[in-house]
Amino acid sequence: MGEMKPLDTALPALQALLGERLVTTEADRSLHGQNETYYPVTPPDAVAYPDSTEEVSAILRLCNRHGVPVTAYGAASSLEGQHLAVEGGISLDMSRMSGVLAVNSEDLNAVVQPGITRKRLNEELRATGLFFPVDPGADASIGGMAATRASGTTAVRYGTMRENILALEAVMADGTVIRTGSRARKSSTGYDLTHLLVGSEGTLGIISELTLRLQGIPEAVSAATCRFPSVEDAVNCVILTIQSGLPMARIELLDEMMVRGFNRYSQADLPEEPHLFLEFHGSPAAVAEQSDAFGEIAAEFGADGWKTADTTEKRNALWEMRHKAHYASAAFGKGGHIWPTDVCVPISHLAEAVLQAQRDARRLGLTATIVGHVGDGNFHAGLSVDPGDADAMAHAEEFTQALAETALRLGGTVSGEHGIGLGKQKFMGAEHGAALAYMRAIKAGFDPNNILNPGKLLPPGNREVSDGS
């Protein structure tokens, strides 16, 4: 007989609690073990579908008692394997908890459950004249976006998930339900547990409710594209635009390889030169003024081929293409596999970081696209890889290491958006130094039995803080 797993002892109680919403079929487990990148399929031992905070609490209480790992699962769009149950146990699928609980239009906020996706949330909000601005591209769940501190194309104007969450309800490892923050716009009371949980990748608690900041739908929106003689010209145009204080809603860089990918994948028919994709929000007069001011800056850097997308249909088509960058990059590789990575650097060092990334890709013989939310110094590299080719995978690993070192050397971070998950744990010590021990101590305090998404975010190490001796 095989060795008994912790789940085996908890299974009868979990089945009594959830009935048919605790699933152990191979098909469902395999589905929850898949991911968007190069990680192998990693099935959990079972999938749980809670309906309420009370059920999440009961599940965690049982799992904590029996030592069963619990990994939260949203839309599975994360790029560093955050949702993979690498130590088995329960995949906690939050898709049934997907309601909008309240919209407080006068206060510009909404209370939602974690399983609702960003597109559906904005569909529900449309009649109110409000919208939730964070747009990572994928139709991610709001809970997953909070857990990974997502951002996206609009972060340059509206901020990341960190700036757009006022309050949370979360279930701790032992089943305790806590509330953090409030509907007030600011507070100076106690430790900021809201923003400790935001970005914790499900390692400190399970988010079961969120209070989100909303924005008014802009009176006028206009988008445009233009191309540049070189990546350096495009990036330097971005730097001057941001330093000039122009309130861009979106400003996205595509290098020539990314443009080629769009031409292949989306039949875009763009000249294969570096491009910027832009969007302006405001009153009609403000949008026109912003567009003119950007045009003057862009002309200094040799911009050409200005095209506007001022109808809803044209804008949607433009951003739909941009949001398919992951798949357009994957189209270069054998079997459609991609090794995605990202960094974020101070805006003044953006050109240096992007150019170094291109040099490293050429040196290693990699097919790489570069695309990014460059208005806040964040860019992504998509490496086309064959997981069965050991040399190609080693080169991709070397590229990722070099890019991380570049970002840290320039005063940046090894991930502005994708998070840590499995893939970037090895860089945590280099970025955070002695602070890493305090992160481990927080994890030990919140989750002493290490059941919440074990094997993620923090590299293995002592969970006690040194006394400095």
Coordinates of C-alpha atoms in Angstrom, one line a residue:
M1 CA 0.0 0.0 0.0
G2 CA 1.1 3.6 -0.8
E3 CA 2.0 6.1 1.9
M4 CA -1.0 7.9 3.3
K5 CA -1.2 11.6 2.4
P6 CA -2.4 14.3 4.7
L7 CA -5.4 14.8 2.4
D8 CA -6.5 11.2 3.0
T9 CA -7.2 11.9 6.7
A10 CA -9.0 15.2 5.9
L11 CA -11.0 13.9 3.0
P12 CA -14.1 12.6 4.8
A13 CA -14.7 15.9 6.5
L14 CA -14.0 17.9 3.4
Q15 CA -16.5 15.7 1.4
A16 CA -19.1 16.1 4.1
L17 CA -18.6 19.9 3.9
L18 CA -18.6 20.3 0.1
G19 CA -20.2 17.2 -1.4
E20 CA -19.9 17.2 -5.2
R21 CA -17.9 20.5 -5.0
L22 CA -14.8 18.5 -3.8
V23 CA -13.5 16.9 -7.0
T24 CA -10.8 14.3 -7.4
T25 CA -11.3 13.4 -11.1
E26 CA -8.1 13.2 -13.2
A27 CA -9.6 15.7 -15.8
D28 CA -10.4 18.4 -13.2
R29 CA -7.1 17.9 -11.4
S30 CA -5.1 18.1 -14.7
L31 CA -7.0 21.3 -15.7
H32 CA -6.0 22.9 -12.4
G33 CA -2.4 21.9 -13.0
Q34 CA -1.9 23.7 -16.3
N35 CA -0.3 27.1 -16.8
E36 CA 0.4 29.6 -19.6
T37 CA 4.2 29.1 -19.7
Y38 CA 6.8 26.3 -19.7
Y39 CA 6.1 24.7 -16.3
P40 CA 5.0 21.0 -16.5
V41 CA 1.4 20.1 -15.7
T42 CA 1.2 19.9 -11.9
P43 CA -2.1 18.5 -10.7
P44 CA -3.4 19.0 -7.1
D45 CA -4.7 16.0 -5.2
A46 CA -8.2 17.5 -5.2
V47 CA -10.1 20.6 -6.3
A48 CA -12.4 22.4 -3.9
Y49 CA -15.1 24.9 -5.1
P50 CA -16.2 27.0 -2.1
D51 CA -19.4 29.1 -2.3
S52 CA -18.8 31.4 0.6
T53 CA -16.3 32.9 3.1
E54 CA -17.7 30.5 5.7
E55 CA -16.8 27.5 3.5
V56 CA -13.3 28.8 2.8
S57 CA -12.9 29.2 6.6
A58 CA -14.0 25.7 7.2
I59 CA -11.8 24.3 4.5
L60 CA -8.7 26.0 5.9
R61 CA -9.5 25.0 9.4
L62 CA -9.7 21.3 8.4
C63 CA -6.6 21.6 6.1
N64 CA -4.5 23.3 8.8
R65 CA -5.5 20.7 11.3
H66 CA -4.4 17.9 9.0
G67 CA -1.4 19.6 7.3
V68 CA -3.0 19.7 3.9
P69 CA -1.5 22.3 1.5
V70 CA -4.0 24.8 0.0
T71 CA -3.3 26.8 -3.2
A72 CA -5.8 29.4 -4.3
Y73 CA -6.9 29.3 -7.9
G74 CA -8.4 32.1 -9.9
A75 CA -8.2 32.4 -13.7
A76 CA -4.8 30.6 -14.0
S77 CA -3.4 33.5 -16.0
S78 CA -0.4 34.0 -13.8
L79 CA 3.0 33.7 -15.5
E80 CA 5.3 32.4 -12.7
G81 CA 3.3 29.4 -11.6
Q82 CA 1.7 31.0 -8.6
H83 CA -1.5 28.8 -8.9
L84 CA 0.3 25.5 -9.3
A85 CA -0.1 23.1 -6.3
V86 CA 3.6 22.0 -6.3
E87 CA 3.2 20.2 -3.0
G88 CA -0.1 18.6 -3.8
G89 CA -3.1 19.1 -1.5
I90 CA -6.1 21.2 -2.4
S91 CA -6.5 23.6 -5.3
L92 CA -9.0 26.2 -3.9
D93 CA -11.0 27.3 -7.0
M94 CA -12.7 30.6 -6.2
S95 CA -14.7 30.9 -9.4
R96 CA -18.1 30.3 -7.6
M97 CA -17.4 33.3 -5.4
S98 CA -17.8 35.9 -8.2
G99 CA -20.4 38.4 -7.2
V100 CA -20.5 42.2 -7.0
L101 CA -21.8 42.7 -3.4
A102 CA -22.1 46.5 -3.4
V103 CA -21.4 49.5 -5.6
N104 CA -21.1 52.7 -3.7
S105 CA -21.2 55.2 -6.5
E106 CA -21.0 58.3 -4.3
D107 CA -17.8 57.1 -2.8
L108 CA -16.4 55.7 -6.0
N109 CA -15.9 52.1 -4.7
A110 CA -17.3 48.6 -5.1
V111 CA -17.2 45.5 -2.9
V112 CA -16.6 42.3 -4.8
Q113 CA -15.9 38.6 -4.4
P114 CA -12.5 37.4 -5.6
G115 CA -13.6 35.1 -8.4
I116 CA -15.1 37.9 -10.5
T117 CA -13.0 38.6 -13.6
R118 CA -12.0 42.2 -14.5
K119 CA -14.0 42.2 -17.8
R120 CA -17.2 41.0 -16.1
L121 CA -16.7 43.5 -13.3
N122 CA -16.6 46.3 -15.8
E123 CA -19.6 45.0 -17.6
E124 CA -21.5 45.1 -14.3
L125 CA -20.3 48.6 -13.6
R126 CA -21.0 50.1 -17.1
A127 CA -24.5 51.4 -16.2
T128 CA -23.1 53.3 -13.2
G129 CA -20.7 55.4 -15.4
L130 CA -17.7 54.0 -13.4
F131 CA -15.0 51.5 -14.2
F132 CA -12.2 49.5 -12.5
P133 CA -9.0 50.7 -14.3
V134 CA -6.4 48.0 -13.7
D135 CA -5.9 46.1 -16.9
P136 CA -3.2 43.4 -17.0
G137 CA -4.4 42.1 -20.4
A138 CA -5.6 38.7 -19.4
D139 CA -9.2 38.4 -18.1
A140 CA -7.8 37.6 -14.7
S141 CA -9.8 37.2 -11.5
I142 CA -9.8 40.2 -9.2
G143 CA -8.7 38.0 -6.3
G144 CA -5.7 36.7 -8.3
M145 CA -4.9 40.2 -9.4
A146 CA -4.8 41.3 -5.8
A147 CA -2.7 38.3 -4.7
T148 CA -0.1 39.0 -7.4
R149 CA -0.2 42.8 -7.1
A150 CA -1.0 43.0 -10.8
S151 CA -0.9 46.1 -12.9
G152 CA -1.0 46.5 -16.7
T153 CA -1.4 48.9 -19.5
T154 CA -3.2 51.6 -17.5
A155 CA -0.9 51.6 -14.5
V156 CA 1.0 54.7 -15.7
R157 CA -2.2 56.7 -15.0
Y158 CA -4.3 54.8 -12.5
G159 CA -1.7 52.8 -10.6
T160 CA -1.4 49.0 -9.8
M161 CA -3.7 46.8 -7.7
R162 CA -1.9 48.1 -4.6
E163 CA -3.3 51.6 -5.2
N164 CA -6.7 50.5 -6.1
I165 CA -7.7 48.3 -3.1
L166 CA -9.1 50.0 0.0
A167 CA -10.0 47.0 2.1
L168 CA -10.0 43.2 2.2
E169 CA -11.7 40.3 3.9
A170 CA -9.3 37.4 4.2
V171 CA -9.3 33.9 5.7
M172 CA -6.1 33.0 7.6
A173 CA -4.4 29.6 7.6
D174 CA -6.3 28.5 10.8
G175 CA -9.7 29.5 9.4
T176 CA -9.9 32.9 11.2
V177 CA -11.7 35.6 9.1
I178 CA -10.2 39.1 9.3
R179 CA -11.1 42.4 7.8
T180 CA -8.4 45.0 6.9
G181 CA -8.8 48.6 5.8
S182 CA -12.1 50.4 5.3
R183 CA -14.1 52.3 2.7
A184 CA -12.4 55.5 3.8
R185 CA -9.7 56.8 1.4
K186 CA -7.0 56.7 4.0
S187 CA -6.1 55.5 7.5
S188 CA -3.3 55.8 10.0
T189 CA -4.4 52.9 12.3
G190 CA -2.2 49.9 12.9
Y191 CA -0.1 47.8 10.6
D192 CA -1.2 48.0 6.9
L193 CA -2.4 44.4 6.6
T194 CA -4.3 45.2 3.5
H195 CA -1.2 45.9 1.5
L196 CA 0.7 43.1 3.2
L197 CA -1.8 40.6 1.8
V198 CA -1.8 42.3 -1.6
G199 CA 1.1 40.7 -3.5
S200 CA 1.5 37.9 -1.0
E201 CA 0.6 35.3 -3.7
G202 CA -1.7 33.4 -1.4
T203 CA 1.1 32.5 1.0
L204 CA -0.3 34.5 4.0
G205 CA -4.1 34.2 3.6
I206 CA -6.9 33.6 1.1
I207 CA -8.6 36.8 0.0
S208 CA -12.4 36.4 0.1
E209 CA -13.7 39.9 -0.5
L210 CA -12.3 43.2 -1.8
T211 CA -13.2 46.8 -1.7
L212 CA -12.0 48.5 -4.8
R213 CA -11.5 52.1 -5.9
L214 CA -13.4 53.0 -9.0
Q215 CA -12.9 55.7 -11.6
G216 CA -15.4 57.7 -13.7
I217 CA -15.5 56.6 -17.4
P218 CA -13.6 59.3 -19.3
E219 CA -15.7 61.7 -21.3
A220 CA -13.4 61.2 -24.3
V221 CA -10.8 58.5 -25.1
S222 CA -8.4 58.5 -28.1
A223 CA -5.7 56.0 -29.0
A224 CA -2.9 56.1 -31.5
T225 CA 0.2 54.3 -32.8
C226 CA 3.4 55.6 -34.2
R227 CA 6.8 54.1 -35.1
F228 CA 10.4 55.1 -34.5
P229 CA 13.8 54.5 -36.1
S230 CA 15.1 52.6 -33.1
V231 CA 14.1 51.2 -29.7
E232 CA 16.3 53.8 -28.1
D233 CA 14.4 56.6 -29.8
A234 CA 11.1 55.2 -28.8
V235 CA 12.2 54.7 -25.2
N236 CA 13.7 58.2 -24.9
C237 CA 10.4 59.6 -26.2
V238 CA 8.7 57.8 -23.4
I239 CA 11.1 59.1 -20.8
L240 CA 10.7 62.8 -21.9
T241 CA 6.9 62.3 -22.1
I242 CA 6.7 61.1 -18.5
Q243 CA 9.3 63.7 -17.2
S244 CA 7.1 66.4 -18.9
G245 CA 4.1 65.4 -16.7
L246 CA 1.9 64.5 -19.7
P247 CA -1.0 62.4 -18.2
M248 CA -0.8 59.4 -20.5
A249 CA -3.5 56.7 -19.9
R250 CA -1.4 54.1 -21.7
I251 CA 2.0 54.2 -23.3
E252 CA 3.2 50.8 -24.6
L253 CA 6.5 49.9 -26.3
L254 CA 6.8 47.2 -28.9
D255 CA 10.2 46.3 -30.3
E256 CA 10.6 45.2 -33.9
M257 CA 10.3 41.5 -33.0
M258 CA 7.1 42.1 -31.1
V259 CA 5.7 43.9 -34.1
R260 CA 6.7 40.9 -36.3
G261 CA 4.9 38.7 -33.9
F262 CA 1.7 40.7 -34.1
N263 CA 1.9 40.6 -37.9
R264 CA 2.1 36.8 -37.8
Y265 CA -0.4 36.2 -35.0
S266 CA -2.9 39.0 -35.5
Q267 CA -2.3 39.8 -39.2
A268 CA -1.6 43.4 -38.1
D269 CA 0.4 44.5 -41.3
L270 CA 2.5 46.9 -39.3
P271 CA 5.9 48.1 -40.5
E272 CA 8.4 46.0 -38.6
E273 CA 10.0 48.8 -36.6
P274 CA 9.7 49.8 -32.9
H275 CA 6.2 51.2 -32.1
L276 CA 4.5 53.0 -29.3
F277 CA 0.8 52.3 -28.7
L278 CA -0.9 55.2 -26.8
E279 CA -4.1 56.2 -25.2
F280 CA -5.4 59.5 -23.9
H281 CA -8.3 60.1 -21.4
G282 CA -10.1 63.2 -20.4
S283 CA -12.5 65.9 -21.8
P284 CA -12.4 66.2 -25.6
A285 CA -10.3 69.4 -25.3
A286 CA -7.9 67.7 -22.9
V287 CA -7.5 64.6 -25.1
A288 CA -6.7 66.8 -28.1
E289 CA -4.2 68.8 -26.1
Q290 CA -2.5 65.7 -24.8
S291 CA -2.3 64.2 -28.2
D292 CA -0.8 67.3 -29.7
A293 CA 1.7 67.7 -26.9
F294 CA 2.8 64.1 -27.3
G295 CA 3.1 64.5 -31.0
E296 CA 5.5 67.4 -30.5
I297 CA 7.7 65.3 -28.2
A298 CA 7.6 62.3 -30.5
A299 CA 8.7 64.4 -33.5
E300 CA 11.9 65.2 -31.7
F301 CA 12.8 61.4 -31.7
G302 CA 11.9 60.8 -35.4
A303 CA 8.4 59.4 -34.9
D304 CA 6.5 58.5 -38.1
G305 CA 3.4 56.8 -39.3
W306 CA 1.0 58.4 -36.8
K307 CA -2.4 56.6 -36.8
T308 CA -5.4 57.3 -34.6
A309 CA -7.9 54.9 -33.3
D310 CA -10.7 57.2 -32.1
T311 CA -13.7 54.9 -32.4
T312 CA -14.5 52.3 -29.8
E313 CA -14.1 49.5 -32.4
K314 CA -10.7 50.7 -33.5
R315 CA -9.5 51.1 -29.9
N316 CA -10.8 47.7 -28.9
A317 CA -9.0 46.1 -31.8
L318 CA -5.8 47.9 -31.0
W319 CA -5.7 46.8 -27.3
E320 CA -7.0 43.3 -28.1
M321 CA -4.0 42.9 -30.3
R322 CA -1.7 44.3 -27.6
H323 CA -3.2 42.0 -25.0
K324 CA -2.4 39.0 -27.2
A325 CA 1.4 39.7 -26.9
H326 CA 1.9 36.6 -24.9
Y327 CA 0.5 34.4 -27.6
A328 CA 2.1 36.4 -30.4
S329 CA 5.5 35.9 -28.8
A330 CA 4.8 32.1 -28.3
A331 CA 4.0 31.8 -32.0
F332 CA 7.7 32.1 -32.8
G333 CA 8.6 29.0 -30.8
K334 CA 8.3 25.2 -31.4
G335 CA 5.0 24.0 -30.0
G336 CA 4.0 27.6 -28.9
H337 CA 5.9 27.5 -25.6
I338 CA 7.1 30.8 -24.1
W339 CA 9.4 31.7 -21.2
P340 CA 8.1 35.1 -20.1
T341 CA 9.9 37.4 -17.7
D342 CA 9.7 41.1 -16.7
V343 CA 11.6 43.7 -14.8
C344 CA 10.9 47.3 -13.7
V345 CA 13.6 50.0 -13.5
P346 CA 13.6 53.8 -12.8
I347 CA 12.4 55.6 -15.9
S348 CA 15.7 57.4 -16.4
H349 CA 17.4 53.9 -16.9
L350 CA 14.7 52.4 -19.1
A351 CA 16.6 52.7 -22.4
E352 CA 19.7 51.2 -21.0
A353 CA 17.8 48.2 -19.6
V354 CA 15.9 47.5 -22.8
L355 CA 19.0 47.8 -25.0
Q356 CA 20.9 45.5 -22.7
A357 CA 18.1 42.9 -22.8
Q358 CA 18.2 43.0 -26.6
R359 CA 22.0 42.5 -26.6
D360 CA 21.7 39.6 -24.2
A361 CA 19.1 37.9 -26.3
R362 CA 21.3 38.2 -29.4
R363 CA 24.3 36.9 -27.5
L364 CA 22.5 33.8 -26.4
G365 CA 20.9 33.1 -29.8
L366 CA 17.3 33.6 -28.4
T367 CA 14.2 34.7 -30.3
A368 CA 12.9 37.3 -27.9
T369 CA 10.2 39.9 -28.1
I370 CA 10.1 43.0 -25.9
V371 CA 6.9 44.8 -25.0
G372 CA 6.1 46.8 -22.0
H373 CA 4.2 49.3 -19.9
V374 CA 7.2 51.6 -20.3
G375 CA 5.5 54.7 -18.8
D376 CA 6.3 53.2 -15.4
G377 CA 9.6 51.6 -16.3
N378 CA 8.1 48.1 -16.7
F379 CA 8.8 45.8 -19.7
H380 CA 8.5 42.2 -20.6
A381 CA 10.6 39.8 -22.6
G382 CA 9.0 36.8 -24.2
L383 CA 11.5 34.1 -25.1
S384 CA 10.4 31.4 -27.5
V385 CA 11.5 28.0 -26.1
D386 CA 11.2 24.3 -26.6
P387 CA 10.9 22.7 -23.1
G388 CA 12.5 19.6 -24.6
D389 CA 15.6 21.5 -25.7
A390 CA 18.0 21.6 -22.7
D391 CA 20.3 24.1 -24.3
A392 CA 17.5 26.5 -25.2
M393 CA 16.1 26.3 -21.7
A394 CA 19.6 26.9 -20.2
H395 CA 20.0 30.0 -22.4
A396 CA 16.6 31.3 -21.3
E397 CA 17.6 30.8 -17.7
E398 CA 20.8 32.7 -18.4
F399 CA 18.9 35.5 -20.0
T400 CA 16.5 35.8 -17.1
Q401 CA 19.5 35.9 -14.7
A402 CA 21.2 38.6 -16.7
L403 CA 18.0 40.7 -17.0
A404 CA 17.5 40.5 -13.2
E405 CA 21.0 41.6 -12.6
T406 CA 20.6 44.5 -15.0
A407 CA 17.4 45.6 -13.2
L408 CA 19.0 45.4 -9.8
R409 CA 22.2 47.2 -10.9
L410 CA 20.0 50.1 -12.2
G411 CA 18.1 50.4 -9.0
G412 CA 15.0 48.4 -10.1
T413 CA 13.2 45.2 -9.3
V414 CA 13.3 41.7 -10.7
S415 CA 9.6 41.8 -11.4
G416 CA 7.3 44.8 -11.8
E417 CA 4.2 42.7 -12.6
H418 CA 4.6 38.9 -13.0
G419 CA 5.5 38.3 -9.4
I420 CA 7.8 35.7 -7.9
G421 CA 5.9 32.4 -7.7
L422 CA 8.3 29.6 -8.7
G423 CA 10.5 31.2 -11.2
K424 CA 12.1 34.1 -9.5
Q425 CA 12.6 32.9 -5.9
K426 CA 16.3 32.7 -6.5
F427 CA 16.5 36.5 -6.9
M428 CA 14.8 37.4 -3.7
G429 CA 17.9 37.4 -1.6
A430 CA 19.8 39.6 -4.1
E431 CA 16.9 42.1 -4.1
H432 CA 15.8 42.1 -0.5
G433 CA 18.9 41.2 1.5
A434 CA 18.4 41.0 5.2
A435 CA 14.7 41.9 4.8
L436 CA 14.1 38.4 3.4
A437 CA 14.5 36.9 6.9
Y438 CA 11.7 39.2 8.1
M439 CA 9.5 38.1 5.3
R440 CA 10.1 34.5 6.3
A441 CA 9.2 35.5 9.9
I442 CA 5.9 37.0 8.7
K443 CA 5.1 33.9 6.8
A444 CA 5.9 31.8 9.9
G445 CA 3.6 34.0 12.1
F446 CA 0.7 34.0 9.7
D447 CA 1.0 30.3 8.6
P448 CA 3.0 28.3 11.1
N449 CA 2.2 25.0 9.5
N450 CA 3.1 26.2 6.0
I451 CA -0.1 25.1 4.3
L452 CA -0.8 28.2 2.3
N453 CA 0.7 27.9 -1.2
P454 CA 3.9 26.2 0.0
G455 CA 7.0 26.4 -2.2
K456 CA 6.1 29.8 -3.6
L457 CA 7.4 33.4 -3.3
L458 CA 10.1 32.8 -0.6
P459 CA 13.1 30.6 -1.3
P460 CA 13.8 27.8 1.2
G461 CA 15.6 29.0 4.3
N462 CA 15.4 29.5 8.0
R463 CA 12.1 31.1 9.1
E464 CA 13.6 32.8 12.1
V465 CA 15.1 36.3 12.1
S466 CA 18.8 36.4 13.1
D467 CA 19.7 38.1 16.3
G468 CA 22.5 40.0 14.4
S469 CA 25.3 38.4 16.3

